[in-house]
Structures are given as C-alpha cells and as structure tokens.
CSV table of C-alpha atoms in Angstrom, one decimal:
chain,number,residue,atom,x,y,z
A,1,UNK,CA,33.6,27.4,-172.4
A,2,UNK,CA,34.8,30.0,-169.8
A,3,UNK,CA,37.7,29.2,-167.7
A,4,UNK,CA,37.2,29.4,-163.9
A,5,UNK,CA,39.3,32.5,-163.6
A,6,UNK,CA,37.1,34.2,-166.4
A,7,UNK,CA,33.9,33.2,-164.5
A,8,UNK,CA,35.3,34.6,-161.3
A,9,UNK,CA,36.2,37.9,-163.0
A,10,UNK,CA,32.7,38.3,-164.5
A,11,UNK,CA,31.1,37.4,-161.1
A,12,UNK,CA,33.3,40.2,-159.4
A,13,UNK,CA,32.4,42.6,-162.1
A,14,UNK,CA,28.8,41.9,-161.7
A,15,UNK,CA,29.0,42.3,-157.9
A,16,UNK,CA,30.7,45.6,-158.1
A,17,UNK,CA,28.1,46.8,-160.7
A,18,UNK,CA,25.3,45.6,-158.4
A,19,UNK,CA,26.7,47.3,-155.2
A,20,UNK,CA,27.2,50.6,-157.2
A,21,UNK,CA,23.6,50.3,-158.3
A,22,UNK,CA,22.5,49.6,-154.8
A,23,UNK,CA,24.6,52.6,-153.5
A,24,UNK,CA,22.6,54.9,-155.9
A,25,UNK,CA,19.3,53.3,-154.9
A,26,UNK,CA,20.2,54.3,-151.3
A,27,UNK,CA,20.0,58.0,-152.1
A,28,UNK,CA,16.9,59.9,-151.0
A,29,UNK,CA,16.4,63.3,-152.5
A,30,UNK,CA,20.1,63.3,-153.5
A,31,UNK,CA,21.4,62.2,-150.1
A,32,UNK,CA,23.3,59.1,-149.4
A,33,UNK,CA,22.5,56.8,-146.5
A,34,UNK,CA,25.4,58.3,-144.3
A,35,UNK,CA,24.1,61.7,-145.1
A,36,UNK,CA,20.5,60.7,-144.1
A,37,UNK,CA,21.8,59.3,-140.9
A,38,UNK,CA,23.7,62.6,-140.0
A,39,UNK,CA,20.9,64.7,-141.0
A,40,UNK,CA,18.1,62.7,-139.2
A,41,UNK,CA,20.2,62.1,-135.8
A,42,UNK,CA,20.1,64.5,-132.8
A,43,UNK,CA,22.5,64.1,-129.8
A,44,UNK,CA,20.3,64.0,-126.7
A,45,UNK,CA,23.2,63.8,-124.4
A,46,UNK,CA,24.4,67.4,-125.4
A,47,UNK,CA,21.0,68.8,-124.2
A,48,UNK,CA,21.5,67.3,-120.9
A,49,UNK,CA,25.2,68.5,-120.6
A,50,UNK,CA,24.1,71.9,-121.5
A,51,UNK,CA,21.5,72.0,-118.7
A,52,UNK,CA,18.6,72.4,-121.2
A,53,UNK,CA,16.9,69.3,-120.0
A,54,UNK,CA,17.4,67.3,-116.7
A,55,UNK,CA,18.9,64.1,-117.4
A,56,UNK,CA,16.1,62.2,-115.6
A,57,UNK,CA,13.6,63.7,-117.7
A,58,UNK,CA,15.3,63.4,-121.1
A,59,UNK,CA,13.7,61.0,-123.6
A,60,UNK,CA,11.0,59.9,-121.4
A,61,UNK,CA,8.2,62.3,-122.8
A,62,UNK,CA,5.5,61.1,-125.0
A,63,UNK,CA,7.6,62.1,-128.0
A,64,UNK,CA,10.2,59.2,-127.5
A,65,UNK,CA,9.6,55.8,-128.9
A,66,UNK,CA,11.5,52.5,-129.5
A,67,UNK,CA,11.1,51.1,-132.9
A,68,UNK,CA,11.7,47.5,-132.9
A,69,UNK,CA,12.4,45.8,-136.3
A,70,UNK,CA,12.1,42.2,-137.5
A,71,UNK,CA,15.7,41.9,-138.5
A,72,UNK,CA,19.2,43.1,-137.1
A,73,UNK,CA,20.8,45.8,-139.3
A,74,UNK,CA,23.2,48.8,-138.8
A,75,UNK,CA,21.5,51.9,-137.3
A,76,UNK,CA,22.0,53.7,-140.5
A,77,UNK,CA,20.1,51.1,-142.4
A,78,UNK,CA,17.0,51.3,-140.0
A,79,UNK,CA,17.1,55.1,-140.3
A,80,UNK,CA,17.0,54.9,-144.0
A,81,UNK,CA,14.2,52.5,-143.9
A,82,UNK,CA,12.2,54.8,-141.9
A,83,UNK,CA,12.8,57.6,-144.3
A,84,UNK,CA,11.1,55.2,-146.8
A,85,UNK,CA,8.1,54.4,-144.7
A,86,UNK,CA,7.5,57.5,-142.6
A,87,UNK,CA,8.7,60.3,-145.0
A,88,UNK,CA,11.4,62.9,-144.4
A,89,UNK,CA,12.8,63.4,-140.7
A,90,UNK,CA,11.3,66.9,-140.2
A,91,UNK,CA,8.6,65.1,-138.1
A,92,UNK,CA,10.9,62.8,-136.3
A,93,UNK,CA,14.5,62.3,-135.2
A,94,UNK,CA,16.8,59.4,-134.6
A,95,UNK,CA,18.4,59.6,-131.2
A,96,UNK,CA,22.2,59.1,-131.1
A,97,UNK,CA,23.1,56.3,-128.9
A,98,UNK,CA,26.3,54.8,-127.3
A,99,UNK,CA,29.3,54.4,-129.6
A,100,UNK,CA,29.5,50.7,-128.9
A,101,UNK,CA,25.9,50.3,-130.0
A,102,UNK,CA,27.0,51.5,-133.5
A,103,UNK,CA,29.5,48.9,-134.1
A,104,UNK,CA,27.2,45.9,-134.2
A,105,UNK,CA,23.8,45.3,-135.9
A,106,UNK,CA,20.9,46.1,-134.0
A,107,UNK,CA,17.0,45.5,-134.0
A,108,UNK,CA,15.8,48.9,-133.0
A,109,UNK,CA,16.2,52.6,-133.0
A,110,UNK,CA,14.9,55.4,-130.6
A,111,UNK,CA,13.1,58.1,-132.3
A,112,UNK,CA,11.8,61.4,-131.1
A,113,UNK,CA,8.5,62.3,-132.8
A,114,UNK,CA,7.1,65.8,-133.2
A,115,UNK,CA,3.9,65.9,-131.1
A,116,UNK,CA,2.0,68.0,-133.5
A,117,UNK,CA,2.9,66.2,-136.5
A,118,UNK,CA,3.6,62.7,-135.3
A,119,UNK,CA,0.3,60.9,-135.6
A,120,UNK,CA,0.5,60.0,-139.2
A,121,UNK,CA,4.3,59.2,-138.8
A,122,UNK,CA,3.6,56.6,-136.0
A,123,UNK,CA,0.7,55.1,-137.9
A,124,UNK,CA,3.0,54.7,-140.9
A,125,UNK,CA,5.7,53.0,-139.0
A,126,UNK,CA,3.4,50.8,-136.8
A,127,UNK,CA,1.6,49.4,-139.9
A,128,UNK,CA,4.8,48.4,-141.7
A,129,UNK,CA,5.7,44.7,-141.9
A,130,UNK,CA,9.3,45.4,-141.3
A,131,UNK,CA,8.4,46.8,-137.8
A,132,UNK,CA,7.8,44.3,-134.9
A,133,UNK,CA,6.8,47.0,-132.4
A,134,UNK,CA,6.4,50.7,-131.8
A,135,UNK,CA,6.3,51.6,-127.9
A,136,UNK,CA,7.2,54.5,-125.9
A,137,UNK,CA,10.6,54.8,-124.2
A,138,UNK,CA,10.5,54.1,-120.4
A,139,UNK,CA,12.6,55.6,-117.7
A,140,UNK,CA,13.9,53.1,-114.9
A,141,UNK,CA,14.8,54.8,-111.6
A,142,UNK,CA,17.1,52.6,-109.5
A,143,UNK,CA,16.5,54.7,-106.3
A,144,UNK,CA,13.1,52.7,-106.3
A,145,UNK,CA,14.8,49.4,-107.1
A,146,UNK,CA,18.2,49.1,-105.2
A,147,UNK,CA,16.5,49.9,-101.8
A,148,UNK,CA,19.5,48.4,-100.0
A,149,UNK,CA,20.3,49.6,-96.5
A,150,UNK,CA,24.0,50.2,-95.2
A,151,UNK,CA,24.3,48.1,-92.1
A,152,UNK,CA,28.1,48.7,-91.7
A,153,UNK,CA,29.1,51.8,-93.6
A,154,UNK,CA,32.8,51.8,-94.1
A,155,UNK,CA,33.4,48.9,-91.8
A,156,UNK,CA,36.1,46.2,-92.4
A,157,UNK,CA,36.2,43.8,-89.5
A,158,UNK,CA,36.5,40.2,-90.1
A,159,UNK,CA,36.8,37.1,-88.0
A,160,UNK,CA,37.4,33.5,-89.2
A,161,UNK,CA,35.0,30.7,-88.3
A,162,UNK,CA,36.7,27.7,-86.6
A,163,UNK,CA,35.3,24.9,-84.6
A,164,UNK,CA,35.4,26.7,-81.5
A,165,UNK,CA,32.9,29.4,-82.7
A,166,UNK,CA,30.8,27.1,-84.9
A,167,UNK,CA,27.8,27.3,-82.3
A,168,UNK,CA,27.8,31.0,-82.6
A,169,UNK,CA,28.2,31.2,-86.3
A,170,UNK,CA,24.8,32.8,-87.1
A,171,UNK,CA,25.3,35.5,-84.3
A,172,UNK,CA,28.7,36.3,-85.9
A,173,UNK,CA,27.2,36.7,-89.5
A,174,UNK,CA,24.2,38.8,-88.1
A,175,UNK,CA,26.8,41.3,-87.2
A,176,UNK,CA,28.4,41.2,-90.8
A,177,UNK,CA,31.7,40.1,-89.4
A,178,UNK,CA,32.6,37.1,-91.9
A,179,UNK,CA,32.4,36.2,-95.5
A,180,UNK,CA,29.2,34.8,-97.0
A,181,UNK,CA,31.3,32.4,-99.1
A,182,UNK,CA,32.6,30.4,-96.3
A,183,UNK,CA,29.1,30.1,-94.9
A,184,UNK,CA,27.8,28.6,-98.0
A,185,UNK,CA,30.6,26.3,-98.7
A,186,UNK,CA,32.1,28.0,-101.6
A,187,UNK,CA,35.7,27.4,-100.1
A,188,UNK,CA,35.0,23.8,-100.2
A,189,UNK,CA,34.6,24.1,-104.1
A,190,UNK,CA,37.7,26.4,-104.3
A,191,UNK,CA,39.7,23.6,-102.8
A,192,UNK,CA,38.5,21.3,-105.5
A,193,UNK,CA,39.7,23.7,-108.2
A,194,UNK,CA,36.5,25.4,-109.1
A,195,UNK,CA,36.8,29.3,-108.9
A,196,UNK,CA,34.9,30.4,-111.9
A,197,UNK,CA,37.8,30.6,-114.4
A,198,UNK,CA,36.7,31.0,-117.9
A,199,UNK,CA,33.1,31.8,-117.1
A,200,UNK,CA,32.0,35.2,-118.5
A,201,UNK,CA,29.7,37.3,-116.2
A,202,UNK,CA,28.0,40.5,-116.9
A,203,UNK,CA,27.0,42.8,-114.1
A,204,UNK,CA,24.3,45.4,-115.1
A,205,UNK,CA,24.6,48.0,-112.6
A,206,UNK,CA,26.4,51.3,-111.9
A,207,UNK,CA,29.9,50.2,-113.1
A,208,UNK,CA,33.2,49.4,-111.4
A,209,UNK,CA,36.2,51.7,-110.7
A,210,UNK,CA,39.4,51.2,-112.9
A,211,UNK,CA,41.9,48.9,-111.5
A,212,UNK,CA,40.0,48.1,-108.4
A,213,UNK,CA,42.2,46.0,-106.0
A,214,UNK,CA,39.3,43.7,-105.1
A,215,UNK,CA,39.1,42.1,-108.7
A,216,UNK,CA,41.3,39.9,-110.5
A,217,UNK,CA,39.7,39.6,-114.0
A,218,UNK,CA,37.7,42.7,-114.9
A,219,UNK,CA,37.8,42.1,-118.7
A,220,UNK,CA,35.8,45.0,-119.9
A,221,UNK,CA,33.8,48.0,-118.6
A,222,UNK,CA,31.3,49.7,-120.9
A,223,UNK,CA,29.1,52.7,-120.4
A,224,UNK,CA,25.5,52.8,-122.0
A,225,UNK,CA,24.3,56.0,-120.3
A,226,UNK,CA,24.2,59.6,-121.4
A,227,UNK,CA,27.5,60.3,-119.5
A,228,UNK,CA,31.0,59.9,-120.4
A,229,UNK,CA,32.5,57.8,-117.6
A,230,UNK,CA,33.0,54.1,-116.8
A,231,UNK,CA,33.5,54.5,-112.9
A,232,UNK,CA,31.2,53.6,-110.3
A,233,UNK,CA,29.8,56.8,-108.6
A,234,UNK,CA,27.2,55.1,-106.5
A,235,UNK,CA,29.1,52.1,-105.1
A,236,UNK,CA,26.3,49.5,-105.9
A,237,UNK,CA,27.9,48.0,-109.0
A,238,UNK,CA,31.2,47.4,-107.3
A,239,UNK,CA,29.5,45.8,-104.3
A,240,UNK,CA,27.3,43.6,-106.5
A,241,UNK,CA,30.3,42.6,-108.8
A,242,UNK,CA,32.3,42.0,-105.5
A,243,UNK,CA,29.9,39.3,-104.2
A,244,UNK,CA,30.4,37.4,-107.5
A,245,UNK,CA,34.1,37.7,-107.9
A,246,UNK,CA,36.0,39.8,-105.2
A,247,UNK,CA,39.3,38.7,-104.1
A,248,UNK,CA,39.3,40.7,-101.0
A,249,UNK,CA,40.2,38.6,-97.9
A,250,UNK,CA,37.4,40.0,-95.6
A,251,UNK,CA,34.5,40.1,-98.3
A,252,UNK,CA,35.5,37.5,-100.9
A,253,UNK,CA,33.2,36.7,-103.9
A,254,UNK,CA,32.1,33.2,-104.9
A,255,UNK,CA,34.0,33.0,-108.0
A,256,UNK,CA,37.2,35.1,-107.9
A,257,UNK,CA,38.6,33.9,-111.2
A,258,UNK,CA,35.6,34.5,-113.3
A,259,UNK,CA,35.8,37.2,-116.1
A,260,UNK,CA,33.8,40.1,-115.1
A,261,UNK,CA,32.2,42.4,-117.6
A,262,UNK,CA,30.8,45.6,-116.0
A,263,UNK,CA,28.0,47.1,-117.8
A,264,UNK,CA,27.3,50.7,-116.6
A,265,UNK,CA,23.6,51.1,-117.3
A,266,UNK,CA,22.6,53.6,-114.5
A,267,UNK,CA,24.1,57.3,-114.5
A,268,UNK,CA,25.1,59.4,-111.5
A,269,UNK,CA,21.3,60.1,-110.8
A,270,UNK,CA,20.6,56.5,-110.7
A,271,UNK,CA,18.4,56.8,-113.7
A,272,UNK,CA,18.4,54.5,-116.8
A,273,UNK,CA,16.1,53.9,-120.0
A,274,UNK,CA,14.9,51.0,-121.7
A,275,UNK,CA,16.9,51.7,-124.7
A,276,UNK,CA,20.1,51.7,-122.5
A,277,UNK,CA,19.4,48.2,-121.4
A,278,UNK,CA,18.5,47.0,-125.1
A,279,UNK,CA,21.9,48.0,-126.4
A,280,UNK,CA,23.6,46.5,-123.4
A,281,UNK,CA,21.6,43.2,-123.8
A,282,UNK,CA,22.6,43.0,-127.5
A,283,UNK,CA,26.2,43.6,-126.7
A,284,UNK,CA,26.2,40.9,-124.1
A,285,UNK,CA,24.8,38.5,-126.7
A,286,UNK,CA,27.5,39.6,-129.3
A,287,UNK,CA,30.5,38.9,-126.9
A,288,UNK,CA,29.2,35.6,-125.6
A,289,UNK,CA,28.3,36.2,-121.9
A,290,UNK,CA,27.5,33.1,-119.8
A,291,UNK,CA,25.9,34.5,-116.7
A,292,UNK,CA,24.2,37.9,-116.4
A,293,UNK,CA,23.3,39.4,-112.9
A,294,UNK,CA,20.4,42.0,-112.8
A,295,UNK,CA,20.1,43.4,-109.3
A,296,UNK,CA,17.4,45.7,-110.5
A,297,UNK,CA,13.8,45.2,-111.6
A,298,UNK,CA,10.4,47.0,-111.6
A,299,UNK,CA,6.8,46.4,-111.3
A,300,UNK,CA,6.2,47.1,-115.1
A,301,UNK,CA,6.0,43.9,-116.9
A,302,UNK,CA,4.4,45.6,-119.8
A,303,UNK,CA,7.7,47.0,-120.9
A,304,UNK,CA,7.6,44.7,-124.1
A,305,UNK,CA,10.9,45.5,-125.6
A,306,UNK,CA,12.7,45.0,-122.3
A,307,UNK,CA,10.8,41.6,-121.6
A,308,UNK,CA,11.3,40.3,-125.2
A,309,UNK,CA,15.1,41.2,-125.1
A,310,UNK,CA,15.4,39.1,-121.8
A,311,UNK,CA,13.6,36.1,-123.6
A,312,UNK,CA,16.1,36.5,-126.4
A,313,UNK,CA,19.1,36.4,-124.2
A,314,UNK,CA,17.9,33.2,-122.6
A,315,UNK,CA,17.3,31.7,-126.1
A,316,UNK,CA,21.0,32.6,-126.8
A,317,UNK,CA,22.1,30.6,-123.7
A,318,UNK,CA,22.7,33.4,-121.4
A,319,UNK,CA,21.8,32.5,-117.6
A,320,UNK,CA,19.8,35.4,-116.2
A,321,UNK,CA,19.7,35.8,-112.4
A,322,UNK,CA,17.7,38.8,-111.0
A,323,UNK,CA,16.5,40.2,-107.9
A,324,UNK,CA,12.8,39.5,-107.1
A,325,UNK,CA,12.3,42.9,-105.4
A,326,UNK,CA,12.2,44.7,-102.0
A,327,UNK,CA,8.5,45.3,-101.8
A,328,UNK,CA,7.7,43.0,-99.1
A,329,UNK,CA,6.1,41.9,-96.9
A,330,UNK,CA,3.0,42.6,-99.3
A,331,UNK,CA,2.0,39.8,-101.8
A,332,UNK,CA,1.9,40.3,-105.5
A,333,UNK,CA,4.9,42.6,-105.5
A,334,UNK,CA,7.2,40.8,-107.7
A,335,UNK,CA,9.7,42.8,-109.9
A,336,UNK,CA,10.3,42.3,-113.6
A,337,UNK,CA,12.4,40.6,-115.1
A,338,UNK,CA,12.7,38.1,-112.1
A,339,UNK,CA,9.1,37.3,-112.4
A,340,UNK,CA,9.8,35.8,-116.0
A,341,UNK,CA,9.6,32.1,-116.4
A,342,UNK,CA,13.1,31.8,-117.9
A,343,UNK,CA,14.8,34.1,-115.3
A,344,UNK,CA,16.2,32.8,-112.1
A,345,UNK,CA,14.2,35.0,-109.4
A,346,UNK,CA,15.9,35.4,-106.2
A,347,UNK,CA,14.2,36.4,-103.0
A,348,UNK,CA,16.0,37.3,-99.6
A,349,UNK,CA,16.4,35.6,-96.3
A,350,UNK,CA,18.3,36.4,-93.1
A,351,UNK,CA,21.1,34.3,-91.5
A,352,UNK,CA,18.5,32.6,-89.4
A,353,UNK,CA,16.8,31.1,-92.5
A,354,UNK,CA,13.9,33.4,-92.1
A,355,UNK,CA,12.4,35.2,-95.0
A,356,UNK,CA,13.5,38.9,-94.9
A,357,UNK,CA,10.6,41.3,-94.4
A,358,UNK,CA,11.8,43.4,-97.6
A,359,UNK,CA,11.6,40.4,-99.9
A,360,UNK,CA,8.8,40.6,-102.5
A,361,UNK,CA,6.2,37.8,-102.4
A,362,UNK,CA,4.4,36.1,-105.3
A,363,UNK,CA,2.2,35.1,-107.1
A,364,UNK,CA,3.1,36.6,-110.7
A,365,UNK,CA,0.4,39.2,-111.8
A,366,UNK,CA,0.9,38.7,-115.5
A,367,UNK,CA,-1.8,36.1,-115.8
A,368,UNK,CA,-4.4,37.9,-113.6
A,369,UNK,CA,-7.4,38.2,-113.7
A,370,UNK,CA,-7.8,35.6,-116.5
A,371,UNK,CA,-5.6,33.2,-115.0
A,372,UNK,CA,-3.8,31.9,-112.1
A,373,UNK,CA,-0.3,33.4,-111.1
A,374,UNK,CA,2.8,31.4,-111.2
A,375,UNK,CA,5.1,30.5,-108.5
A,376,UNK,CA,7.8,33.1,-107.8
A,377,UNK,CA,10.5,33.6,-106.5
A,378,UNK,CA,12.2,30.5,-107.7
A,379,UNK,CA,14.7,30.3,-104.8
A,380,UNK,CA,15.9,32.4,-101.9
A,381,UNK,CA,19.3,33.2,-100.6
A,382,UNK,CA,21.0,35.4,-97.9
A,383,UNK,CA,20.4,39.0,-98.5
A,384,UNK,CA,20.6,40.6,-95.0
A,385,UNK,CA,23.8,42.0,-93.7
A,386,UNK,CA,26.1,40.7,-96.6
A,387,UNK,CA,29.4,41.9,-96.9
A,388,UNK,CA,31.0,43.3,-100.2
A,389,UNK,CA,33.6,45.5,-101.5
A,390,UNK,CA,33.5,49.5,-101.5
A,391,UNK,CA,34.7,51.6,-104.2
A,392,UNK,CA,37.5,52.6,-102.1
A,393,UNK,CA,38.8,49.0,-101.6
A,394,UNK,CA,37.3,48.3,-98.1
A,395,UNK,CA,34.3,46.3,-97.1
A,396,UNK,CA,30.7,47.0,-96.1
A,397,UNK,CA,27.4,45.2,-95.4
A,398,UNK,CA,24.3,45.8,-97.4
A,399,UNK,CA,20.8,44.2,-97.4
A,400,UNK,CA,18.2,43.7,-100.1
A,401,UNK,CA,17.2,41.3,-102.8
A,402,UNK,CA,19.6,43.1,-105.1
A,403,UNK,CA,22.2,41.7,-102.7
A,404,UNK,CA,20.8,38.1,-102.7
A,405,UNK,CA,20.8,38.1,-106.5
A,406,UNK,CA,24.6,38.4,-107.0
A,407,UNK,CA,25.1,35.8,-104.2
A,408,UNK,CA,23.2,33.3,-106.5
A,409,UNK,CA,24.8,34.5,-109.6
A,410,UNK,CA,28.2,34.0,-107.9
A,411,UNK,CA,27.0,30.5,-107.1
A,412,UNK,CA,25.7,30.0,-110.6
A,413,UNK,CA,29.3,31.0,-111.8
A,414,UNK,CA,30.8,28.2,-109.8
A,415,UNK,CA,28.4,25.7,-111.0
A,416,UNK,CA,28.9,26.8,-114.7
A,417,UNK,CA,32.5,26.0,-113.9
A,418,UNK,CA,31.7,22.5,-112.6
A,419,UNK,CA,29.1,21.6,-115.3
A,420,UNK,CA,29.9,20.1,-118.7
A,421,UNK,CA,29.8,22.8,-121.2
A,422,UNK,CA,27.4,20.9,-123.6
A,423,UNK,CA,24.9,20.8,-120.9
A,424,UNK,CA,25.0,24.3,-119.8
A,425,UNK,CA,22.0,26.4,-120.4
A,426,UNK,CA,19.4,28.6,-118.4
A,427,UNK,CA,16.9,25.6,-118.0
A,428,UNK,CA,19.6,23.3,-116.8
A,429,UNK,CA,20.9,25.7,-114.3
A,430,UNK,CA,17.4,26.6,-112.9
A,431,UNK,CA,16.6,23.0,-112.7
A,432,UNK,CA,19.7,22.3,-110.6
A,433,UNK,CA,19.0,25.1,-108.3
A,434,UNK,CA,15.3,24.4,-107.6
A,435,UNK,CA,15.8,20.7,-107.1
A,436,UNK,CA,18.9,21.0,-104.9
A,437,UNK,CA,17.1,23.8,-102.7
A,438,UNK,CA,16.1,23.3,-99.0
A,439,UNK,CA,12.4,24.3,-98.2
A,440,UNK,CA,12.2,26.8,-95.2
A,441,UNK,CA,9.7,25.4,-92.8
A,442,UNK,CA,8.4,28.8,-91.8
A,443,UNK,CA,7.6,30.0,-95.2
A,444,UNK,CA,5.1,29.1,-98.0
A,445,UNK,CA,5.9,28.7,-101.8
A,446,UNK,CA,4.9,32.0,-102.8
A,447,UNK,CA,7.5,33.4,-100.5
A,448,UNK,CA,10.5,31.1,-100.7
A,449,UNK,CA,9.8,29.4,-104.1
A,450,UNK,CA,11.6,26.0,-103.9
A,451,UNK,CA,13.6,27.2,-100.8
A,452,UNK,CA,17.0,28.2,-99.8
A,453,UNK,CA,19.7,27.6,-102.3
A,454,UNK,CA,22.2,24.8,-101.4
A,455,UNK,CA,25.5,25.3,-103.1
A,456,UNK,CA,27.3,22.1,-102.3
A,457,UNK,CA,24.2,20.0,-103.2
A,458,UNK,CA,23.8,21.9,-106.3
A,459,UNK,CA,27.5,21.2,-107.1
A,460,UNK,CA,26.9,17.5,-106.9
A,461,UNK,CA,24.0,17.8,-109.2
A,462,UNK,CA,26.0,20.0,-111.7
A,463,UNK,CA,28.9,17.6,-111.8
A,464,UNK,CA,26.6,14.6,-112.3
A,465,UNK,CA,23.9,16.2,-114.4
A,466,UNK,CA,21.7,14.1,-116.7
A,467,UNK,CA,19.2,16.2,-118.8
A,468,UNK,CA,15.7,15.2,-117.9
A,469,UNK,CA,12.3,16.6,-118.1
A,470,UNK,CA,10.7,18.2,-115.0
A,471,UNK,CA,7.9,20.2,-113.8
A,472,UNK,CA,10.2,23.1,-113.2
A,473,UNK,CA,11.3,24.9,-115.1
C-alpha cells in the first residue's frame, strides 16, 4: 500500500510528463505555440503610425474577420487552433491587439485573410465545431453617433435654486446655468448618505485626462484603440463621465463617490472597431463592473459579435445604459445596443418635459417585416442643455441622447448604492426605472417608452424592492 506522500509524488511525476508531452504536441512543423503566435501575428498599429494606411480605413476591408470561438482561451491558444483547422498562416494573419487583451482569456481573434487565397481558409474555419461565428470586422464612426451640440462652449456660469426663483426654474435651466443633479433631486439622496460609493461604473467613450480635478475616484483608465494614449483628446468622454461622477461645484455628477473606470474605445479620429469593444467588454466582465454607460450606438443591429457580447454582459450582472440615438424626429431610427431588450435605452427630453427633436423614435426594426417591433426607448431623461465638465476643468453645456444616457447611468449608480446587493441585476434596475417613470402627456409610447425617469420615486422602490414578475422587462 502506497503512503499518501508516495501517491502525491507519483501524481506530480505523471502531471509533469503529461505537460511535457502536451508541450511537444503543441509544436507545428517544429515550431512551439509561442513561435506560431509570433510568426502569425502582424501589428496593424505600426501600419497606421507609419502612414501606410489611414487609421479609419485600417482593419475594415473585406479581408478582416472576427473569429468567435465556443470557449475562452489565451489568444496564442486560439491562433494555434486556427493553424490546425485552416493551415499555415501564409493565407491569413492574426492581428495584434491591446496589451490588456493578452492578459486574460478571450473568446475571439481578429484575422486578416488573403483575398486571393482566403476562400478555402474561411470555409475551413466556419465549418469547425469549435468556432461560433466568423464575421467581418466593422468600423464604428462616433462622428455619426455623438451628434451633440455645444450650447455653451467654455461657459462656467452657475446659480443656486432657492425658493425665490423656483417659479423660474425651467427658464434658468434652459440657459444651462445650474446643475441637473439639483433639478432631479440627487442632492436629497446625498443628504441620506447615498453618493454611489463602492459602485464600479465603466464609461466606454473617448477617455479621461489624468488627474482631472473634477473627479474623486477614477480607479483605472484603459486604452483599447490603435493609439498609445489614455487622455481624452475629444472631450466627450470627460463630459459623459462627469455627468455620472463629477465633483465640480458648477456641474456636479449624480454619484461623486462612485468608482469610475474609463475605457478609451475611440481614437483621435473618433473611430472605433467592433474588436476594440469586444476586448473592452471582456475586460469589464473580468474586473466586475456594476454599471456600464454607452453614449454610442449605431443603426446596425446585425453586428452579431457586438450584440451577443452585450447579452453576455447582462447575463453577468452588468447594468448597461445606452443612448437611443440622435436620428429623430423620424420613426424607426433606434440605435443599437439601446434597442436591445436587456439594455436600458434612453431617449432625450427638454427642461419643459417635451420630447427633444433629436431623440430617435421606435419601434424596434429587428422583428420587421415578419413581426411587430418592440417598444423603445425604455425611458427618457433630460438631454438638452445639460452641463458637464470639460477637459480643462471648467463646465459646458451639451445636448443629445449621448448626454441623456449618462444622466440615467448616474441615477442608476445612486440606485445601485441604495438597493440590496442580493437583488441588484439588470432586470431589477430596468423594472424600477420603468415602473417609477412619469408619462409625458404630449408623447406616445414609441417616443418616450414608459416616460420620464423619476429619481426619488425610483429610490423608494429600490430601497423597498421585492422581486416580482412584470410585463416589462
């Protein structure tokens, strides 16, 4: 009879032999897995930096594909697998990705396929049981998405609302003079001790400047683009994050003590790609993000990898808030991912509680023509003349559903602070928002969803929330 120590020794010896054999099995034509990865990987970033290919045209030709797998593994493992099913990488190349993306397991790679030789390669990949999907890489141009107007460039005026000016409150707000937080009652929740502390909020946008004076808790800044910078060169990311967590006295955010994670997913040219978002989404799930704001979107709900990754984030408990789009007043102009069922899609209204002309209208078009579209947006909030921080430390006013979205994301952060953690999930939060919303008499359901978000009423529901079945969501 072997002693326990002897059995452990035999097991360890067997494990070492197995790993050694497995290492040998990973060799292809005498090359190790690391060697295969280096040989088959090209650095697309260097092409853009050298001026050979414009950044906004890079990786968007018919040669670039996202290969999604059925399991999460290291990128080098996926590349070695592609060698086995698609042959040597003389017909295809793995595109290098962000450094952070290589630190965690992933479920996809981006490959560049030779146009003349690639048909058989693509067929071999697509037909393999280990591959979930093979689709072309897509470009996302934020210049068609953000569409915000600067109502008060560089302005910094502010007044306090007291009883003597209460009757003129809307007129004051229309000029962008006071904070949205006071108008919606966020300061009432602050006095009760709810400031978003401990809630992890991700902002997918253009980044935040290092050591910005308007933020208390910027826990991490990451870049997922083809540029080597973390700073916000556009100003949109700083503004959006500020509506959630700014500490600036003249343009305060809703949850000043929240933990902000700035994901820079757009470069200086305001261009992004699906794969940049997929890497950032995977990282958000890895670090346990609670709330994610997407002040972006597009009309293309057929970007399957993007859509499925948003579903996966919701399944992992991340509350996704997204702008419904700035393509109003036309109907059927909803943006993805805000038109997805498990995403909180936000439309925009003015301070007079009128639907903003720019706010996209429903219904959803996924189901057409074989079915009937769903109700979207879910809710509306203020998105006209809203004040937020600039990259330089001042305040300015912007308009758009990309502004209304972080207003709601900031509210959601406060509600997450109030709610019992055991109950907190995307369906619960959406249920609270839609059932506490106040309908706008001048708009119908495909314009406003369930109505204008009511922060204080939602806070009471969050505090006393009891899980229950409902028609929405």
